[in-house]
Short mmCIF file of N, CA, C and O in Angstrom, two decimals:
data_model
loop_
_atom_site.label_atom_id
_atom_site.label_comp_id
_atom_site.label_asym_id
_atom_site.label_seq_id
_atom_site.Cartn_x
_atom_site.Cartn_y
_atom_site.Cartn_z
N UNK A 164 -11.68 -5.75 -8.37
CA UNK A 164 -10.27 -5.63 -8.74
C UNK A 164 -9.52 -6.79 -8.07
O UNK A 164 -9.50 -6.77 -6.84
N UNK A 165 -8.93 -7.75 -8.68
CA UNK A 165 -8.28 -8.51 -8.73
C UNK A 165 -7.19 -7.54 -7.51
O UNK A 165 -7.02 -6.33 -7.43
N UNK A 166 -6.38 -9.16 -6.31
CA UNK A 166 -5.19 -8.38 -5.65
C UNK A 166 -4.02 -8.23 -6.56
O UNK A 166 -3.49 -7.14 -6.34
N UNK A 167 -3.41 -8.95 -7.53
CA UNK A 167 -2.45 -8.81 -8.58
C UNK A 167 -2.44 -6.94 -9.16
O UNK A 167 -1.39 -6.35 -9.42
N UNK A 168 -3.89 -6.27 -9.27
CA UNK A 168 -4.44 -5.50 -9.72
C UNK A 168 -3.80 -4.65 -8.71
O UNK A 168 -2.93 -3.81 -8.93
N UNK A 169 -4.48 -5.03 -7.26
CA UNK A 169 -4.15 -3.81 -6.65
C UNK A 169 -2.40 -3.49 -6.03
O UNK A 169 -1.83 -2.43 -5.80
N UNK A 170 -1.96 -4.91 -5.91
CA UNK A 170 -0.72 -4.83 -5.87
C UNK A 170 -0.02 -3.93 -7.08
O UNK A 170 0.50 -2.84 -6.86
N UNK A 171 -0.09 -4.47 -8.22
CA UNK A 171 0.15 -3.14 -9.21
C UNK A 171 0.20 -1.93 -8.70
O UNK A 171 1.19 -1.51 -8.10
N UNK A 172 -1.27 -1.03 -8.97
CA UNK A 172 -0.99 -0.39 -8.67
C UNK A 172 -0.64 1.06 -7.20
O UNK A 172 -0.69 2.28 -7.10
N UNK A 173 -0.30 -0.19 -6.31
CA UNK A 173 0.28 0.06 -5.06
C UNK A 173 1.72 0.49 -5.69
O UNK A 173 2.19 1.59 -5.96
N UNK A 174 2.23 -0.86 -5.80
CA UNK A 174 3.54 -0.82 -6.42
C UNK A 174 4.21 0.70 -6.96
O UNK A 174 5.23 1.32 -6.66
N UNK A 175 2.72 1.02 -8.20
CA UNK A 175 3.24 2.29 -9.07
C UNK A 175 3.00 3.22 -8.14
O UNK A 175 3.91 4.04 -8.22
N UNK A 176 2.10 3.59 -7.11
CA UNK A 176 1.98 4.52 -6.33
C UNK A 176 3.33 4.89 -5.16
O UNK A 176 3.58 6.00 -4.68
N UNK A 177 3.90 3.88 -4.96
CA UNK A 177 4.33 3.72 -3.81
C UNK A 177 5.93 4.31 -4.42
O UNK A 177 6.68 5.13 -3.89
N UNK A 178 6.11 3.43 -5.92
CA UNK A 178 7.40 4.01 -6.75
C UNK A 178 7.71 5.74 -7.00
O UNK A 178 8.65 6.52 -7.00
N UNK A 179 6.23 5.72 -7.20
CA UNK A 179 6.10 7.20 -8.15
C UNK A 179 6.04 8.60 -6.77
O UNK A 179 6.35 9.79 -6.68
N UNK A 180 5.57 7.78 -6.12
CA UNK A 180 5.46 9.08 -5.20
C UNK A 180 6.43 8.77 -3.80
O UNK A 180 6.15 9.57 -2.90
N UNK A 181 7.18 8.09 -3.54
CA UNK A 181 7.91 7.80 -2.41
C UNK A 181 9.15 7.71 -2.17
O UNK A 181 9.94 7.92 -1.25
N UNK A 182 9.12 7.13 -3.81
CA UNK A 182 10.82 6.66 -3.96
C UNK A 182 11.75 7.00 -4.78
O UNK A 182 12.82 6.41 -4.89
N UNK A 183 11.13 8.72 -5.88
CA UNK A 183 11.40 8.99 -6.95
C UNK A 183 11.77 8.08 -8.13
O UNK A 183 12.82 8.07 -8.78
N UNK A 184 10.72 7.36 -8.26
CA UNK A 184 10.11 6.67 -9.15
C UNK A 184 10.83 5.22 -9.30
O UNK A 184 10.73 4.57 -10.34
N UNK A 185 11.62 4.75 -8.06
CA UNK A 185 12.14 3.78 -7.95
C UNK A 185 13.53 3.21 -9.13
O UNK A 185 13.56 2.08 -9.61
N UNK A 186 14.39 4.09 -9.34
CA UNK A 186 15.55 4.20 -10.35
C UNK A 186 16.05 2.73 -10.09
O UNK A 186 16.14 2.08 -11.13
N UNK A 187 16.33 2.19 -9.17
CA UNK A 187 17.14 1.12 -8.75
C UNK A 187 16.30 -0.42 -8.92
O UNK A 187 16.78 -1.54 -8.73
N UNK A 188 15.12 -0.14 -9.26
CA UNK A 188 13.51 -0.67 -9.15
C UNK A 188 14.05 -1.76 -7.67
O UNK A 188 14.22 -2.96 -7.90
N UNK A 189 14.20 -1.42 -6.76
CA UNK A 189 14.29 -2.45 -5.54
C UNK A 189 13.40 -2.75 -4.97
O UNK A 189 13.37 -3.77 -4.28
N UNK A 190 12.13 -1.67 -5.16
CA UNK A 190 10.76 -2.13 -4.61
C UNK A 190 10.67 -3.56 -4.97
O UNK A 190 11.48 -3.91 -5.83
N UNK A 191 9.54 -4.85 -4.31
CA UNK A 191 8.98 -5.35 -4.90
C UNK A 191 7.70 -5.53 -3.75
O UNK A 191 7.82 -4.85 -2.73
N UNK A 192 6.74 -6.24 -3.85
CA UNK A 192 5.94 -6.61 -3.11
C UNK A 192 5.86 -6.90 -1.42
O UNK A 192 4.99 -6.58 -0.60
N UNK A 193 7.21 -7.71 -1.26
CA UNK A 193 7.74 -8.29 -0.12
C UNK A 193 8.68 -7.16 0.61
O UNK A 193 9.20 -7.34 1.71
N UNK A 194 8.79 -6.22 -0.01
CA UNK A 194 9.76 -4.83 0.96
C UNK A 194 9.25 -4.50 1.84
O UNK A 194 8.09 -4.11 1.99
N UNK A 195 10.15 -4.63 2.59
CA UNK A 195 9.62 -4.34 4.25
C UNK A 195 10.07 -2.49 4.53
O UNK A 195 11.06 -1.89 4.96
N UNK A 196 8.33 -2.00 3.88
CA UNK A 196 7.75 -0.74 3.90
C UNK A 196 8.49 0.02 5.47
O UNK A 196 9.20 1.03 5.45
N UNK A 197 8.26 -0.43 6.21
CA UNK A 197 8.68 0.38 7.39
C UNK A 197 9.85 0.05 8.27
O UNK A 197 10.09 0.66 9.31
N UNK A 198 10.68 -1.08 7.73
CA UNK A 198 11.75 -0.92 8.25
C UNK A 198 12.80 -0.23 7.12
O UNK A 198 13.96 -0.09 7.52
N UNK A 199 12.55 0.15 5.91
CA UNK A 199 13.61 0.49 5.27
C UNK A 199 12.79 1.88 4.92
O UNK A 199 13.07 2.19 3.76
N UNK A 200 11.90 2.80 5.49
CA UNK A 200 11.45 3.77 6.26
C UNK A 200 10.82 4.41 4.88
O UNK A 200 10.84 5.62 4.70
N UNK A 201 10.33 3.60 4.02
CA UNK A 201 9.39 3.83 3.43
C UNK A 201 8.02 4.61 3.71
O UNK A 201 7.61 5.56 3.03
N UNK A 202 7.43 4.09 4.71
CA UNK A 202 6.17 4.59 5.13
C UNK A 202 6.66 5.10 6.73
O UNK A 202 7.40 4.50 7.52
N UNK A 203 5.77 6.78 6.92
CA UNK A 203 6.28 7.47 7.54
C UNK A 203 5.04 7.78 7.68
O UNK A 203 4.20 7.34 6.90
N UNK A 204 4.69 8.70 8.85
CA UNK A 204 3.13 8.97 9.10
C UNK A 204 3.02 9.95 7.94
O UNK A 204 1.88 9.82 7.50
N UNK A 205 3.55 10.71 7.37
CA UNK A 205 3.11 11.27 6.37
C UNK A 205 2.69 10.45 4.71
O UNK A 205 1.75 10.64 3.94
N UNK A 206 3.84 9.52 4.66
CA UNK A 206 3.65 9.34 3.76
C UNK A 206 2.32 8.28 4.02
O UNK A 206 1.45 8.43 3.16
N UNK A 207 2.01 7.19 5.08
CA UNK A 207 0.94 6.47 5.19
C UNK A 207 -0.34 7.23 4.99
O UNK A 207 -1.08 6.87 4.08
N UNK A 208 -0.74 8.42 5.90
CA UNK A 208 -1.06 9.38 5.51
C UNK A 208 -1.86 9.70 3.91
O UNK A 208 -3.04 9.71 3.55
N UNK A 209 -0.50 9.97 3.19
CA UNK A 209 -1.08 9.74 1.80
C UNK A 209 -1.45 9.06 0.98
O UNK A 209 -2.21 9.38 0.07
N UNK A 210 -0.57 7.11 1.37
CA UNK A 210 -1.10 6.15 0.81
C UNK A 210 -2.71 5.94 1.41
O UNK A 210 -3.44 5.82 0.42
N UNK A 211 -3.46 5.86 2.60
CA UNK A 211 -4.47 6.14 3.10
C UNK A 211 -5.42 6.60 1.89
O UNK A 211 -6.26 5.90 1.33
N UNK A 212 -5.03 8.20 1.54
CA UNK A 212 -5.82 8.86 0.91
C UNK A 212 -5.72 8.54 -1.00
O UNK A 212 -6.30 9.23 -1.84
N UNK A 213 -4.92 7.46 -1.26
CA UNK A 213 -4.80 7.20 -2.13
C UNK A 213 -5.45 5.51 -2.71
O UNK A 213 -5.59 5.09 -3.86
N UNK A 214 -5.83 4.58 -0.88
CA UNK A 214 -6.27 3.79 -1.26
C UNK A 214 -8.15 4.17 -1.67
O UNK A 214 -8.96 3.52 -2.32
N UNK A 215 -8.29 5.48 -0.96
CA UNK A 215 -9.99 5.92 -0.43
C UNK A 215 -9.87 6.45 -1.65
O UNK A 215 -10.80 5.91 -2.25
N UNK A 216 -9.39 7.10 -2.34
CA UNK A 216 -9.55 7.97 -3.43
C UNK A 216 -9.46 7.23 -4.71
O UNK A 216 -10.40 7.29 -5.50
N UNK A 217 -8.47 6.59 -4.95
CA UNK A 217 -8.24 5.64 -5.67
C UNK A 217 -8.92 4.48 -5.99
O UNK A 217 -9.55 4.28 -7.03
N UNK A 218 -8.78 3.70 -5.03
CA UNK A 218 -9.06 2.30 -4.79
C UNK A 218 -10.40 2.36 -4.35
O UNK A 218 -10.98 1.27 -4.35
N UNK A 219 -11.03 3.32 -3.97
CA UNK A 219 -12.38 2.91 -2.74
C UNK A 219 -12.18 2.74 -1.68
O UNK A 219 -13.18 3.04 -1.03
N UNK A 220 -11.16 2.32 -0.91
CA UNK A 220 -11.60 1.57 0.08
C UNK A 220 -10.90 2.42 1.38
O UNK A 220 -9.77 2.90 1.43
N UNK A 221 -11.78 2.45 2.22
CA UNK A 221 -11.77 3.49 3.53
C UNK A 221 -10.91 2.61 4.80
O UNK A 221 -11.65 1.91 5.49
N UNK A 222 -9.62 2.59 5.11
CA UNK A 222 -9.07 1.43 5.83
C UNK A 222 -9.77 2.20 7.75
O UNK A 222 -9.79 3.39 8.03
N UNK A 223 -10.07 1.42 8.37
CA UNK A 223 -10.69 1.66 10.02
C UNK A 223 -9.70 1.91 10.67
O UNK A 223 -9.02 0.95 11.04
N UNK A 224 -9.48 2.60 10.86
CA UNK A 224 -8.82 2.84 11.99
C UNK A 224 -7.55 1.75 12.70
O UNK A 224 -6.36 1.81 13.02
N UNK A 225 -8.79 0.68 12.71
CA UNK A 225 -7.94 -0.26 14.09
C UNK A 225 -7.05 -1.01 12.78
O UNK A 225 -6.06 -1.72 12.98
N UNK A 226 -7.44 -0.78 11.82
CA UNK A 226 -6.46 -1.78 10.44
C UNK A 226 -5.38 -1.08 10.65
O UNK A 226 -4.37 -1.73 10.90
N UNK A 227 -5.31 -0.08 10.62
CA UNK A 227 -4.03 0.83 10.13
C UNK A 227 -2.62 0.60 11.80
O UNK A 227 -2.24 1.17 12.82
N UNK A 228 -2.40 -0.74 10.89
CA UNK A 228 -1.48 -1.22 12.46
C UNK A 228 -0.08 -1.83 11.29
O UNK A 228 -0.10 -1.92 10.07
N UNK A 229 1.16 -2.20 12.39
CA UNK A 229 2.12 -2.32 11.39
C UNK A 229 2.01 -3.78 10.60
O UNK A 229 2.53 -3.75 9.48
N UNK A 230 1.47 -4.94 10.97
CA UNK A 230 1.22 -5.79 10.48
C UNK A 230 0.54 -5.78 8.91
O UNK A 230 0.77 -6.43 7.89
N UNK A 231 -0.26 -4.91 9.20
CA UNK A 231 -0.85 -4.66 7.99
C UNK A 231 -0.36 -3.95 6.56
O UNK A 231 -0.38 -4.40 5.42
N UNK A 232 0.15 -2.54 7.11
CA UNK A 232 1.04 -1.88 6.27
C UNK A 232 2.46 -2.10 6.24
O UNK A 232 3.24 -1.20 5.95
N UNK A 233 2.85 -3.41 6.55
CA UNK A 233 4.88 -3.94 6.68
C UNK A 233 5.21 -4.41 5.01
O UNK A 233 6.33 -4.80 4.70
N UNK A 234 4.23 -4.34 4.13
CA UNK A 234 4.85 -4.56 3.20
C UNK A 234 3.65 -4.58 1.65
O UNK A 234 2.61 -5.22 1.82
N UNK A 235 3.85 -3.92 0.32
CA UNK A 235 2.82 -4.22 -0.35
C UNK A 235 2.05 -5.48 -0.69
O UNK A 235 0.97 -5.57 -1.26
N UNK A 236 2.67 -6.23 -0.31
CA UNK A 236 1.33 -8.04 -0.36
C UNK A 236 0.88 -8.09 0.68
O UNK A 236 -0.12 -8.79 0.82
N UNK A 237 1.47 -7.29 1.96
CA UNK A 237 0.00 -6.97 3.27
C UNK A 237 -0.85 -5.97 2.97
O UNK A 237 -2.01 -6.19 3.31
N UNK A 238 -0.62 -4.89 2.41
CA UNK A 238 -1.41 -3.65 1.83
C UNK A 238 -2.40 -4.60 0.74
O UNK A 238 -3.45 -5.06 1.17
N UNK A 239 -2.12 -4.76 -0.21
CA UNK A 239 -2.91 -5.58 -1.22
C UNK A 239 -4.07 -7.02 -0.36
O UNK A 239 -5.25 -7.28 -0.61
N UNK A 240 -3.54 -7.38 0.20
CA UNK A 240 -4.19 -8.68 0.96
C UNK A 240 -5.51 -7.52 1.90
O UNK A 240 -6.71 -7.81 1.81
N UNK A 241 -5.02 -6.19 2.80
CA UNK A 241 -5.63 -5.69 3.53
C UNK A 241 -6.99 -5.23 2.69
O UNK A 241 -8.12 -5.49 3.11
N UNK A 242 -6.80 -4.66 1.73
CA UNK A 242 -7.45 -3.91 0.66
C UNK A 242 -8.50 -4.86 -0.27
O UNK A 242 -9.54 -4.41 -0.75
N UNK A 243 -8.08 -6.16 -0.43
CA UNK A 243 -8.74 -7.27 -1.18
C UNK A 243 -9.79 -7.67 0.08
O UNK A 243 -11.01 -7.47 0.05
N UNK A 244 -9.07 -8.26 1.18
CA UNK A 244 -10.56 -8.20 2.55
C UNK A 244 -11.07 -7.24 2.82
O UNK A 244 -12.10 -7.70 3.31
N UNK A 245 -11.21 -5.84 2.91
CA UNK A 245 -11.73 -4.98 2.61
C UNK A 245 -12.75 -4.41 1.83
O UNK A 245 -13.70 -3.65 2.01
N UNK A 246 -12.16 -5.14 0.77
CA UNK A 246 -13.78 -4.65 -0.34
C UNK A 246 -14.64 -5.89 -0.76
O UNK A 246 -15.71 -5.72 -1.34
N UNK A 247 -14.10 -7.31 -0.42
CA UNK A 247 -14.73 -8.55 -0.15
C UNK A 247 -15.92 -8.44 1.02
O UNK A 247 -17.01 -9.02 0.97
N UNK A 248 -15.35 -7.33 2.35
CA UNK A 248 -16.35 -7.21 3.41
C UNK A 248 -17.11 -6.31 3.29
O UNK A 248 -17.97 -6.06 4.12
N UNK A 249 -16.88 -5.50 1.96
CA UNK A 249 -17.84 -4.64 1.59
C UNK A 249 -18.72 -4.67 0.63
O UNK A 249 -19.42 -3.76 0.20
N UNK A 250 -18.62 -6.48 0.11
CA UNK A 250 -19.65 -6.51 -0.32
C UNK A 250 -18.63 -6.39 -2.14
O UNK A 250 -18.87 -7.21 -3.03
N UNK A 251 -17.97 -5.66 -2.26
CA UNK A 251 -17.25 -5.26 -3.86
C UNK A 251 -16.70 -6.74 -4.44
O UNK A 251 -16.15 -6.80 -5.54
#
């Protein structure tokens, strides 16, 4: 899966389940997820179980830091090295 791919559908996940479906569409790629309190341990939480379920890909532990999840083109970038180191 292409990152364009997974950015997608981050994007739709992140709209559909976070932001009631993003009315204002202000999301974009570059939104800074945790300062405008997007991602919350719950909701990371569920994106987590949505990249493993979804996507494949099982993020470690030590990934799941704010650098990584501060915005969907770090989520997408995290997720693309991820399944590159797994070989996908």
């Amino acid at each position: 899966m292409s990152q364009d791919d997974v950015t997608a559908r981050l994007l739709g996940f992140i709209r559909d389940k976070f932001l009631g479906g993003d009315p204002k569409n202000e999301l974009d790629e570059s939104t800074p997820l945790l300062e405008w309190g997007v991602l919350n341990s719950m909701n990371t939480a569920l994106l987590l179980n949505f990249l493993r379920d979804d996507l494949g890909i099982t993020v470690p532990p030590i990934q799941i830091n704010g650098q990584n999840f501060k915005s969907v083109k770090s989520i997408a970038a995290l997720v693309q090295g991820l399944s590159v180191a797994a070989g996908e």
